[in-house]
Coordinates of N, CA, C and O in Angstrom, one line a residue:
X166 N -47.0 -187.2 -95.5 CA -47.6 -187.8 -93.5 C -46.7 -187.1 -93.2 O -45.8 -186.1 -92.5
X167 N -48.1 -187.0 -91.7 CA -48.4 -185.4 -90.7 C -47.8 -186.0 -89.7 O -46.2 -187.1 -89.5
X168 N -47.2 -184.7 -88.8 CA -46.3 -184.9 -87.5 C -46.8 -185.9 -86.8 O -46.1 -186.9 -86.1
X169 N -48.6 -186.7 -86.6 CA -48.7 -187.2 -85.5 C -49.1 -188.8 -86.6 O -48.5 -190.1 -85.3
X170 N -49.0 -189.4 -87.8 CA -49.0 -190.1 -88.7 C -47.1 -190.5 -88.3 O -47.0 -191.3 -87.9
X171 N -46.7 -189.7 -88.6 CA -45.2 -190.5 -88.2 C -44.8 -190.1 -86.5 O -44.2 -191.6 -86.4
X172 N -45.3 -189.7 -85.5 CA -45.3 -190.7 -84.2 C -46.5 -191.8 -84.0 O -45.1 -192.7 -83.8
X173 N -47.0 -192.1 -84.6 CA -47.7 -193.3 -84.4 C -46.2 -194.4 -85.0 O -46.5 -195.4 -85.0
X174 N -45.9 -193.9 -86.3 CA -45.0 -195.4 -87.1 C -43.6 -195.2 -86.3 O -43.7 -196.5 -85.9
X175 N -43.8 -194.1 -85.1 CA -42.5 -194.5 -84.4 C -42.6 -195.8 -83.5 O -41.9 -196.4 -82.8
X176 N -43.8 -195.5 -82.8 CA -44.6 -196.1 -81.5 C -44.8 -197.3 -82.5 O -44.2 -198.0 -81.6
X177 N -45.2 -197.8 -83.1 CA -45.9 -199.3 -83.6 C -44.2 -199.4 -84.2 O -43.8 -200.9 -83.5
X178 N -43.0 -199.2 -84.3 CA -42.2 -199.9 -84.8 C -40.9 -200.1 -83.9 O -40.3 -201.2 -83.6
X179 N -41.2 -199.4 -82.4 CA -40.4 -200.0 -81.4 C -39.0 -199.7 -81.1 O -38.6 -200.3 -80.6
X180 N -38.6 -198.5 -82.1 CA -36.9 -198.6 -82.1 C -37.0 -197.4 -81.6 O -35.6 -197.3 -80.9
X181 N -37.4 -196.2 -80.8 CA -37.2 -195.0 -80.3 C -38.4 -194.7 -79.1 O -38.6 -193.9 -79.2
X182 N -38.3 -196.0 -78.3 CA -39.2 -196.1 -77.0 C -38.4 -194.6 -76.3 O -39.4 -193.8 -75.6
X183 N -37.4 -194.4 -76.3 CA -36.7 -193.6 -74.9 C -37.1 -192.4 -75.6 O -37.0 -191.0 -75.0
X184 N -37.8 -191.8 -76.6 CA -37.1 -190.5 -77.3 C -38.9 -190.2 -77.7 O -38.7 -189.2 -78.6
X185 N -39.3 -191.0 -77.2 CA -41.4 -190.5 -77.8 C -41.5 -188.6 -76.8 O -41.6 -189.1 -75.2
X186 N -41.9 -187.5 -77.4 CA -41.8 -186.6 -76.6 C -43.7 -186.7 -75.7 O -44.7 -187.1 -76.2
X187 N -43.5 -186.3 -74.6 CA -44.9 -186.6 -74.2 C -45.7 -185.8 -73.9 O -46.8 -186.4 -74.9
X188 N -45.9 -185.0 -73.9 CA -47.4 -184.2 -75.1 C -47.8 -184.5 -76.3 O -48.5 -184.5 -76.6
X189 N -46.9 -185.1 -77.2 CA -47.2 -185.5 -78.5 C -48.2 -186.9 -78.4 O -48.8 -187.1 -79.5
X190 N -47.6 -187.5 -77.7 CA -47.9 -188.6 -77.0 C -49.6 -188.9 -76.6 O -50.5 -189.5 -76.6
X191 N -49.3 -187.6 -75.6 CA -51.0 -187.8 -75.2 C -51.4 -186.9 -76.1 O -53.0 -187.9 -75.8
X192 N -51.4 -185.5 -77.1 CA -52.2 -185.6 -77.9 C -52.6 -186.8 -79.0 O -53.8 -186.4 -79.6
X193 N -51.9 -188.0 -79.7 CA -51.6 -188.6 -80.6 C -52.9 -189.5 -80.0 O -53.9 -189.6 -80.8
X194 N -53.0 -189.7 -78.1 CA -54.2 -190.4 -77.7 C -55.4 -189.9 -78.0 O -56.3 -190.6 -77.8
X195 N -55.1 -188.6 -77.6 CA -56.7 -187.6 -77.5 C -57.1 -187.9 -79.1 O -58.9 -188.0 -79.4
X196 N -56.2 -187.9 -80.0 CA -56.9 -187.8 -81.7 C -57.5 -189.1 -82.3 O -58.0 -189.3 -83.4
X197 N -56.8 -190.2 -81.4 CA -57.3 -191.9 -81.6 C -59.4 -191.5 -81.0 O -58.6 -193.0 -81.1
X198 N -58.8 -191.2 -80.2 CA -60.6 -191.1 -79.7 C -60.3 -191.3 -78.1 O -61.3 -191.9 -77.2
X199 N -59.1 -191.6 -77.0 CA -59.3 -191.8 -75.8 C -59.5 -190.7 -75.6 O -59.7 -188.9 -75.3
X200 N -60.3 -190.7 -74.1 CA -60.5 -190.0 -72.9 C -59.2 -189.7 -72.3 O -59.3 -190.1 -71.1
X201 N -59.4 -188.2 -72.3 CA -58.1 -187.8 -70.5 C -59.0 -187.3 -69.5 O -59.4 -186.6 -70.0
X202 N -58.3 -187.8 -68.2 CA -58.1 -187.1 -67.3 C -57.0 -186.8 -66.3 O -55.9 -187.9 -66.6
X203 N -56.4 -186.4 -66.3 CA -55.4 -185.9 -65.0 C -55.7 -185.5 -64.0 O -56.4 -184.6 -63.0
X204 N -55.1 -186.0 -63.1 CA -55.2 -186.2 -61.3 C -53.0 -186.0 -61.4 O -52.6 -186.8 -61.5
X205 N -53.5 -184.8 -61.0 CA -51.4 -184.6 -60.4 C -50.6 -184.0 -61.7 O -50.9 -183.6 -63.0
X206 N -49.4 -185.2 -61.9 CA -48.6 -185.8 -63.1 C -49.6 -187.0 -63.8 O -48.5 -186.9 -64.5
X207 N -50.5 -187.5 -63.8 CA -50.7 -188.1 -64.4 C -51.6 -188.7 -65.3 O -53.0 -188.0 -65.0
X208 N -51.6 -188.5 -66.3 CA -52.9 -189.1 -67.5 C -53.3 -189.9 -67.2 O -52.5 -190.5 -68.2
X209 N -54.4 -189.8 -67.5 CA -55.1 -191.0 -67.0 C -55.9 -191.3 -68.8 O -56.9 -190.8 -68.6
X210 N -55.9 -192.4 -69.2 CA -56.5 -192.5 -70.8 C -57.9 -193.3 -70.8 O -57.4 -194.5 -70.4
X211 N -59.0 -192.9 -70.8 CA -59.8 -193.9 -71.3 C -60.7 -194.2 -72.9 O -60.7 -193.2 -73.1
X212 N -60.9 -195.6 -73.0 CA -62.0 -195.2 -74.4 C -63.4 -196.6 -73.8 O -62.6 -197.5 -73.8
X213 N -64.1 -196.3 -74.9 CA -65.3 -197.2 -74.5 C -64.9 -198.2 -75.3 O -64.3 -197.9 -76.1
X214 N -65.4 -199.8 -75.4 CA -64.1 -200.7 -76.1 C -63.4 -200.7 -75.6 O -62.9 -202.1 -76.0
X215 N -62.9 -200.3 -75.1 CA -61.0 -200.5 -74.5 C -61.5 -201.0 -72.8 O -61.5 -200.5 -72.3
X216 N -60.7 -202.1 -72.6 CA -61.0 -203.1 -71.4 C -59.8 -202.3 -70.2 O -60.1 -201.9 -69.4
X217 N -58.5 -202.2 -71.0 CA -57.4 -201.3 -69.9 C -57.5 -199.8 -69.8 O -58.1 -199.6 -70.7
X218 N -57.1 -199.3 -68.9 CA -56.7 -197.9 -68.7 C -54.7 -197.6 -69.1 O -54.2 -198.1 -68.2
X219 N -55.2 -196.8 -69.8 CA -53.5 -196.3 -69.7 C -53.3 -195.1 -68.7 O -54.5 -193.8 -69.1
X220 N -52.5 -195.5 -68.2 CA -52.1 -194.3 -66.8 C -50.4 -194.3 -67.4 O -49.6 -194.7 -66.8
X221 N -50.3 -192.2 -67.5 CA -48.8 -192.8 -68.0 C -48.5 -191.3 -67.0 O -49.6 -190.3 -67.2
X222 N -47.2 -191.2 -66.9 CA -46.6 -190.1 -66.5 C -45.1 -189.6 -66.7 O -45.1 -190.4 -67.7
X223 N -45.4 -188.2 -67.2 CA -44.3 -187.8 -67.7 C -42.4 -188.5 -66.8 O -43.1 -187.9 -65.8
X224 N -41.4 -188.5 -68.0 CA -40.5 -188.0 -67.7 C -39.8 -187.2 -68.1 O -38.8 -187.1 -68.9
X225 N -39.4 -185.8 -67.2 CA -39.1 -184.7 -67.7 C -40.0 -183.9 -68.8 O -41.4 -184.3 -68.5
X226 N -39.3 -184.2 -70.5 CA -40.9 -184.3 -71.7 C -41.1 -184.8 -72.0 O -41.4 -184.9 -73.2
X227 N -40.4 -186.1 -72.0 CA -40.2 -187.3 -72.4 C -41.0 -188.5 -72.4 O -41.4 -188.5 -70.6
X228 N -42.0 -189.6 -72.7 CA -42.6 -190.8 -72.1 C -41.7 -191.7 -71.7 O -40.4 -191.7 -72.0
X229 N -42.3 -191.8 -70.1 CA -41.0 -193.5 -70.5 C -41.5 -194.0 -71.0 O -42.8 -194.9 -71.4
X230 N -40.1 -195.2 -71.5 CA -40.4 -196.3 -72.3 C -41.5 -197.5 -72.2 O -42.0 -197.6 -73.1
X231 N -41.4 -197.5 -70.9 CA -42.4 -199.1 -70.7 C -43.4 -198.7 -70.9 O -44.5 -199.3 -71.3
X232 N -43.7 -197.3 -70.4 CA -45.2 -196.6 -70.9 C -45.4 -196.6 -73.3 O -46.6 -196.7 -72.9
X233 N -44.4 -196.4 -72.6 CA -44.3 -196.0 -75.0 C -45.4 -197.6 -75.6 O -46.0 -198.0 -75.9
X234 N -44.4 -198.8 -74.1 CA -44.1 -200.4 -75.1 C -46.3 -200.6 -74.3 O -46.8 -201.4 -75.6
X235 N -46.6 -199.8 -74.1 CA -47.6 -200.7 -73.0 C -49.1 -199.7 -74.4 O -50.2 -200.2 -74.6
X236 N -48.7 -198.2 -74.8 CA -49.2 -197.8 -75.6 C -49.4 -198.2 -76.8 O -50.2 -198.9 -78.0
X237 N -48.0 -199.0 -77.4 CA -48.1 -199.9 -78.3 C -48.6 -201.2 -78.7 O -49.5 -201.5 -79.3
X238 N -49.2 -201.6 -77.1 CA -49.8 -202.9 -77.0 C -51.2 -202.6 -77.2 O -51.6 -203.6 -78.3
X239 N -51.7 -201.9 -76.7 CA -53.0 -201.2 -77.2 C -53.1 -201.4 -78.7 O -54.2 -201.1 -79.0
X240 N -52.2 -200.3 -79.2 CA -52.8 -199.4 -80.4 C -52.8 -201.1 -81.3 O -53.9 -201.3 -82.7
X241 N -51.8 -202.2 -80.8 CA -51.7 -203.1 -81.7 C -53.3 -203.8 -81.5 O -53.5 -204.4 -82.5
X242 N -53.7 -204.5 -80.2 CA -54.7 -205.1 -79.8 C -56.2 -204.5 -80.6 O -57.2 -206.1 -80.9
X243 N -56.5 -203.4 -80.7 CA -57.4 -202.5 -80.8 C -57.1 -201.9 -82.5 O -58.8 -201.0 -82.7
X244 N -56.0 -202.3 -82.8 CA -56.1 -202.0 -84.0 C -56.9 -200.5 -84.6 O -57.3 -199.7 -84.9
X245 N -56.1 -200.1 -83.5 CA -56.4 -198.0 -83.3 C -55.4 -197.6 -84.1 O -53.9 -197.9 -84.4
X246 N -55.6 -196.7 -84.7 CA -54.7 -196.0 -86.2 C -54.4 -196.8 -87.0 O -53.4 -195.7 -87.2
X247 N -55.1 -196.8 -87.4 CA -55.5 -197.5 -88.7 C -55.9 -196.5 -89.3 O -55.5 -196.5 -90.7
X248 N -57.1 -195.6 -89.2 CA -56.9 -194.9 -89.8 C -56.4 -193.3 -89.6 O -55.5 -193.3 -89.3
X249 N -56.6 -192.6 -90.4 CA -55.6 -191.4 -91.0 C -56.1 -190.3 -89.4 O -56.7 -190.0 -88.8
X250 N -54.5 -189.8 -88.6 CA -54.6 -189.6 -86.6 C -54.8 -188.1 -87.5 O -54.4 -186.7 -87.2
X251 N -53.7 -187.3 -88.7 CA -53.5 -186.1 -89.1 C -54.8 -184.8 -89.4 O -55.4 -185.6 -89.9

C-alpha cells in the first residue's frame, strides 16, 4: 500500500482529520483528477462532473478538520479513489 492509498484510507476512515498534512491532501486531490488553482492561501479544486467546489486553506502545515470532512464527503459521493491513486 503506497503513501496516497494510506492517506486515502485515513481520510475515508474519518478517525484522524486533525492530523492530515495539507500538502499531501492537495497532492492526493490532484492525483484523483481534480484541477487546482491557487489564490493567496486558498487552494480551489474543481472537476468536470462534480458540482461542488473544494476551497481549502492550510492551518500551519496541516489541513483544517472540517475541510477534510468536506473532502471525505466528495470522495464518497462521487466514488473518487475507487481506482489506484499510487
